[in-house]
Short mmCIF file of C-alpha atoms in Angstrom, two decimals:
data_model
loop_
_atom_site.label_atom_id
_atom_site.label_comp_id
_atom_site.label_asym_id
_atom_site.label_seq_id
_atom_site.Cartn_x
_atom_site.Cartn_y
_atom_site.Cartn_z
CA UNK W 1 -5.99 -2.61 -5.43
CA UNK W 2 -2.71 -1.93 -3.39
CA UNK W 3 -0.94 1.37 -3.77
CA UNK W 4 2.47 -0.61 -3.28
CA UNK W 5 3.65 -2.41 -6.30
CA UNK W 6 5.80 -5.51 -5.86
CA UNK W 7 7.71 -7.17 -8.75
CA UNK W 8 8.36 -9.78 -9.61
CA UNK W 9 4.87 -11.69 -8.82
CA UNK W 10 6.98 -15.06 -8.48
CA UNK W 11 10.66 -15.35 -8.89
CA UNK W 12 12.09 -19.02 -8.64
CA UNK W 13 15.81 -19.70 -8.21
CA UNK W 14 18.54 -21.79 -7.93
CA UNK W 15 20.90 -21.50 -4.32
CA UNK W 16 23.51 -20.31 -6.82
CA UNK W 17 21.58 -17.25 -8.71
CA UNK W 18 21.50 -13.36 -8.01
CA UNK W 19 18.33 -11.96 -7.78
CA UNK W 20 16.58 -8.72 -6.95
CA UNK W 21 12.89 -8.12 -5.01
CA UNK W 22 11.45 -5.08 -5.76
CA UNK W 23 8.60 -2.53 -4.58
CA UNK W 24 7.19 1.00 -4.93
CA UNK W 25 5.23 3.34 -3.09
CA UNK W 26 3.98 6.90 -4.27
CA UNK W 27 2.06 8.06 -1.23
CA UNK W 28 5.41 9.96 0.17
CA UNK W 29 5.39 7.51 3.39
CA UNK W 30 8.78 7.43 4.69
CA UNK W 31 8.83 4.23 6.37
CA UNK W 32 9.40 0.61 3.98
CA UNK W 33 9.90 -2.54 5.38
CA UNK W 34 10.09 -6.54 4.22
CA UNK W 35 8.77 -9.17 5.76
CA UNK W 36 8.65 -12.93 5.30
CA UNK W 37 5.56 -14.94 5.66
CA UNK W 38 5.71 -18.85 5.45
CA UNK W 39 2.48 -20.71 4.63
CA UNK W 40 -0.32 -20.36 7.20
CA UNK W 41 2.06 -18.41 9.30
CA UNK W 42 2.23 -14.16 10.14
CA UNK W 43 4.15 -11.84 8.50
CA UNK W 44 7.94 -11.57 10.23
CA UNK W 45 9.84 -8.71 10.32
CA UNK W 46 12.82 -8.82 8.58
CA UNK W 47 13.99 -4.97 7.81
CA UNK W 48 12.59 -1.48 8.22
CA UNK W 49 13.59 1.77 6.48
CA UNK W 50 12.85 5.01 8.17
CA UNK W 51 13.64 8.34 5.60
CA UNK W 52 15.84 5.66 3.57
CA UNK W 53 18.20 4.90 6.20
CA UNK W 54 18.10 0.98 7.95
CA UNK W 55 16.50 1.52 11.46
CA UNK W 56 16.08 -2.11 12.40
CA UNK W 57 17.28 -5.44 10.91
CA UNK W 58 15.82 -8.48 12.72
CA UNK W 59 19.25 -10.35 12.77
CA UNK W 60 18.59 -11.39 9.26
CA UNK W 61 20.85 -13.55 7.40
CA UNK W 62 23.64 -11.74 5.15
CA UNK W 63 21.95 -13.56 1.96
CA UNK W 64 19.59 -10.97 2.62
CA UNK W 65 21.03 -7.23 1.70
CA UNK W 66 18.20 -4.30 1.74
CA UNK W 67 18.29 -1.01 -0.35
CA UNK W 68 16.55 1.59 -0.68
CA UNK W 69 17.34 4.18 -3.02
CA UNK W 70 15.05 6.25 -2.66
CA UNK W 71 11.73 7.39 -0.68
CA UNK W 72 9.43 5.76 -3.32
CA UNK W 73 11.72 2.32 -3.61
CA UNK W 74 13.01 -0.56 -1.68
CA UNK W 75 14.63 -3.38 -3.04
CA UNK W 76 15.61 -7.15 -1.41
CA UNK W 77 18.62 -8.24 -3.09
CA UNK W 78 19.34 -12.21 -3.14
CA UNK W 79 22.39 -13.89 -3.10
CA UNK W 80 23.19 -18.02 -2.22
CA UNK W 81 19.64 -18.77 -0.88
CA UNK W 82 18.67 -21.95 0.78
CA UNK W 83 15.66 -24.02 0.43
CA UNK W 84 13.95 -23.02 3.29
CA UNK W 85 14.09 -19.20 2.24
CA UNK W 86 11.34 -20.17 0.14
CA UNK W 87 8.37 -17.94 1.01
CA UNK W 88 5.78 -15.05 0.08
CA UNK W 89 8.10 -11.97 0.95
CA UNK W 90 6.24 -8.67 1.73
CA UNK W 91 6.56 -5.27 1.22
CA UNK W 92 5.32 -2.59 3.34
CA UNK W 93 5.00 0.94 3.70
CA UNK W 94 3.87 3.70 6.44
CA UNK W 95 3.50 7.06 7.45
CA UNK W 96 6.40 7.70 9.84
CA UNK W 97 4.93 9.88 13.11
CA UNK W 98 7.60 11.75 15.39
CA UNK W 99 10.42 9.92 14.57
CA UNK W 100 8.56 6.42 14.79
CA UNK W 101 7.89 4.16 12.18
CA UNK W 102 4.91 1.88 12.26
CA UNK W 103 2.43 3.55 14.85
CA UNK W 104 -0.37 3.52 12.65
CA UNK W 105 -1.46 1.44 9.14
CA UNK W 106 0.43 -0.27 6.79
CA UNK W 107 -0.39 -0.91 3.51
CA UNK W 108 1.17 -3.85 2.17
CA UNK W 109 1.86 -5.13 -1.61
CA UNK W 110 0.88 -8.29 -3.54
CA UNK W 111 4.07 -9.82 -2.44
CA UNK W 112 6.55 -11.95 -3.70
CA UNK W 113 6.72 -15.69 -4.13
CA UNK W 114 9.49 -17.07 -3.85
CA UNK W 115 11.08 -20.39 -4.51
CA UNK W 116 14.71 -21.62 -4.13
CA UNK W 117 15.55 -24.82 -5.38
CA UNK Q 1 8.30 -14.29 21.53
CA UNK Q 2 5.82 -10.98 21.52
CA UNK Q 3 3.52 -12.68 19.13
CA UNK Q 4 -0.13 -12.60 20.10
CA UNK Q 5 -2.21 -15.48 19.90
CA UNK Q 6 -5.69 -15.52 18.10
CA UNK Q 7 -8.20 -18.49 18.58
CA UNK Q 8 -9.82 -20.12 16.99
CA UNK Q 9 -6.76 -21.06 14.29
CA UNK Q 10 -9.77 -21.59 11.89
CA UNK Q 11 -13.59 -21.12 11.58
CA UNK Q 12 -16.04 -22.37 9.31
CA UNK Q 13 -19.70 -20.41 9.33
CA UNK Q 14 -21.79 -20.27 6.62
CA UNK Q 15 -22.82 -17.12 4.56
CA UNK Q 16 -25.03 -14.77 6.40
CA UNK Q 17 -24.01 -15.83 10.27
CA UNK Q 18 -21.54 -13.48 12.48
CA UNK Q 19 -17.86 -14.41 12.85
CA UNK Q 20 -15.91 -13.77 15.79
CA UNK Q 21 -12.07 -14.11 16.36
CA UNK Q 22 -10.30 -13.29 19.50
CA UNK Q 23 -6.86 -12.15 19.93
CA UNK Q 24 -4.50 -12.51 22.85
CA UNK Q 25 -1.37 -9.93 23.83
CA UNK Q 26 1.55 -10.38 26.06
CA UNK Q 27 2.63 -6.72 26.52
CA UNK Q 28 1.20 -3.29 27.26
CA UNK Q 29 0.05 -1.43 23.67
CA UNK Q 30 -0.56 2.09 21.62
CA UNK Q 31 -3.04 0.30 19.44
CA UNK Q 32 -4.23 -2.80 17.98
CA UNK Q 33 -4.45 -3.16 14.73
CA UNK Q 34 -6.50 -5.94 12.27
CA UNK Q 35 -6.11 -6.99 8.91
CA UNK Q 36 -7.52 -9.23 6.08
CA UNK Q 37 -5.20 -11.63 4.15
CA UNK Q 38 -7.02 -13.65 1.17
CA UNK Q 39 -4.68 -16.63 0.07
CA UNK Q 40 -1.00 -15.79 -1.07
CA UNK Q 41 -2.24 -11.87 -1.18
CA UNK Q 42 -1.06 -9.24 0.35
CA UNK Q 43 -2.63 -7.74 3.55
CA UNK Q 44 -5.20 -5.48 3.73
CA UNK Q 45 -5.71 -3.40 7.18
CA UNK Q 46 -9.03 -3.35 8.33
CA UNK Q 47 -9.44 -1.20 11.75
CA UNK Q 48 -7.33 -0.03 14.24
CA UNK Q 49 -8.03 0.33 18.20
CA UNK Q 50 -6.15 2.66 19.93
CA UNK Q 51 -5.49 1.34 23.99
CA UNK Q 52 -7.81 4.60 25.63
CA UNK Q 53 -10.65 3.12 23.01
CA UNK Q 54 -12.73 -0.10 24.15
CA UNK Q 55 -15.06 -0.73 21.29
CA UNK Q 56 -14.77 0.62 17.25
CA UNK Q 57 -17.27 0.02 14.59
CA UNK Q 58 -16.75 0.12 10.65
CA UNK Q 59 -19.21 -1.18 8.40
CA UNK Q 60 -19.63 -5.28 9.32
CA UNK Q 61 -17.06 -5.03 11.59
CA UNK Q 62 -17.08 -4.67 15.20
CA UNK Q 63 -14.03 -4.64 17.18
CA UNK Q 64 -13.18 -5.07 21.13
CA UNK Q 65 -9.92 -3.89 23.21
CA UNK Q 66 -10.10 -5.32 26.89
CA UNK Q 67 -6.44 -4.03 28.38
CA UNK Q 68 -7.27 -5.22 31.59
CA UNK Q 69 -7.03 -8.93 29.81
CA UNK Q 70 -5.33 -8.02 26.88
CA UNK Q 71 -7.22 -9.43 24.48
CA UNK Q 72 -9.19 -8.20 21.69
CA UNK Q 73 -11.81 -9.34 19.42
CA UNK Q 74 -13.33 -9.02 15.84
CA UNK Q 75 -16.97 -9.63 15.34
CA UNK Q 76 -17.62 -9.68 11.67
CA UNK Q 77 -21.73 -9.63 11.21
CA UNK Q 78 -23.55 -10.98 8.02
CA UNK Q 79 -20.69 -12.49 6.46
CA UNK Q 80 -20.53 -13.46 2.86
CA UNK Q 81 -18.02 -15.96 1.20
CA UNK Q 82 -15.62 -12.81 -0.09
CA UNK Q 83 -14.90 -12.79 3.77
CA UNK Q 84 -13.06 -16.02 3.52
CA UNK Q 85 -9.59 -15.20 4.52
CA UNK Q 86 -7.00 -15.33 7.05
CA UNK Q 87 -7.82 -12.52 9.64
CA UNK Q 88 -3.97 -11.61 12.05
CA UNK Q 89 -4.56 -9.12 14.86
CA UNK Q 90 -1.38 -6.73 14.93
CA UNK Q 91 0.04 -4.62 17.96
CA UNK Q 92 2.87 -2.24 18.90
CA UNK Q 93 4.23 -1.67 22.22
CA UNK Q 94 5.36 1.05 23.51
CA UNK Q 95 9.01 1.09 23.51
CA UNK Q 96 8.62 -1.32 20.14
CA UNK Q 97 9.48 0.20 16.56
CA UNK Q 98 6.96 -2.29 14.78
CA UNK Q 99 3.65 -4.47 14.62
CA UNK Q 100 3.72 -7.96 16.21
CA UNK Q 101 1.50 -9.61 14.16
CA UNK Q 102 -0.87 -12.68 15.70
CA UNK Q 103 -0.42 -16.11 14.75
CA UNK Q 104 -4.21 -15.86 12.72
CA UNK Q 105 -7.37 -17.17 11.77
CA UNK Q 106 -8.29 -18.65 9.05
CA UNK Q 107 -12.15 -18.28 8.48
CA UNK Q 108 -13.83 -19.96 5.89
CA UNK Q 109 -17.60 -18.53 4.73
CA UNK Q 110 -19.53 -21.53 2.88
CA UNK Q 111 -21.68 -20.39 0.45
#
């Protein structure tokens, strides 16, 4: 079982709607991210958080708007999607090692599935 | 692109023989990571290789780091049909802030 909790399991909407992705972590890492994973393709990048501040956005559309509240939470809110933002959408969290994110594992959630119609 | 690429794109074996998957690098690295995706799971990490190591062991699994070639590989021995899964080598470079995961393979364990 994953320590990072992801919510909802599957989310469909229309390219009108307002939605919200969701995770937790509780093993005080300090580094979050999202990334987007179309069928029988890797995981991309799309955000990391690094002591809940944005350190990199991979030139992500503005549909897409990160949060993260706090060290435990990071959310993916949704606005005007297209069709093709239809995906699995990951969360991902990691110890953060003098001052750099990602050197080491990740531990990733269930995910997301999502579908925009 | 700094995506790795890992051959074969999909394996079939059947329960009890050795799988390997290889995994190609374009840039110098800290470590290479693997991991373990089952279908529309999460992923699951499953060893990492720093770039001073050349060989790790945990359990079934066996992994390789040739720098020289960049390349790696992941020998999974006596595999069962829970191994079926997508298996994505991941690296960082040095200068880079996050993983580069590999394009995957998909192996399939018949029962």
């Amino acid at each position: 079982d994953t320590e990072v909790t992801q919510t909802p399991k599957h989310l469909v909407m229309g390219m009108t709607n307002k939605k919200s992705l969701k995770c937790e972590q509780h093993m005080g890492h300090r580094a979050m991210y999202w990334y987007k994973q179309k069928a029988k393709k890797p995981p991309e990048l799309m955000f990391v958080y690094s002591y809940e501040k944005l350190s990199i956005n991979e030139s992500v559309p503005s549909r897409f708007s990160p949060e993260c509240p706090n060290s435990s939470l990071l959310n993916l809110h949704l606005h005007a999607l297209q069709p093709e933002d239809s995906a699995l959408y990951l969360c991902a969290s990691s110890q953060v090692i003098a001052g750099v994110s990602n050197t080491g594992e990740l531990f990733f959630g269930e995910g997301s599935r999502l579908t925009v119609l | 692109s700094q995506q790795g690429e890992e051959d074969p794109q999909a394996l079939s074996i059947q329960e009890g023989e050795n799988a390997t998957m290889n995994c190609s690098y374009k840039t110098s690295i800290n470590n290479l990571q693997w991991y373990r995706q089952n279908s529309g799971r999460g992923l699951v990490h499953l060893i990492l290789i720093r770039s001073n190591e050349r060989e790790k062991h945990s359990g079934r699994l066996r992994v390789t780091l040739d720098t020289s070639k960049k390349s790696s590989s992941l020998l999974i021995t006596a595999s069962r049909a829970a191994d079926t899964a997508s298996y994505f080598c991941a690296n960082r470079s040095g200068s880079a802030r996050q993983l580069t995961f590999g394009s995957g393979t998909q192996l399939t364990v018949l029962p």
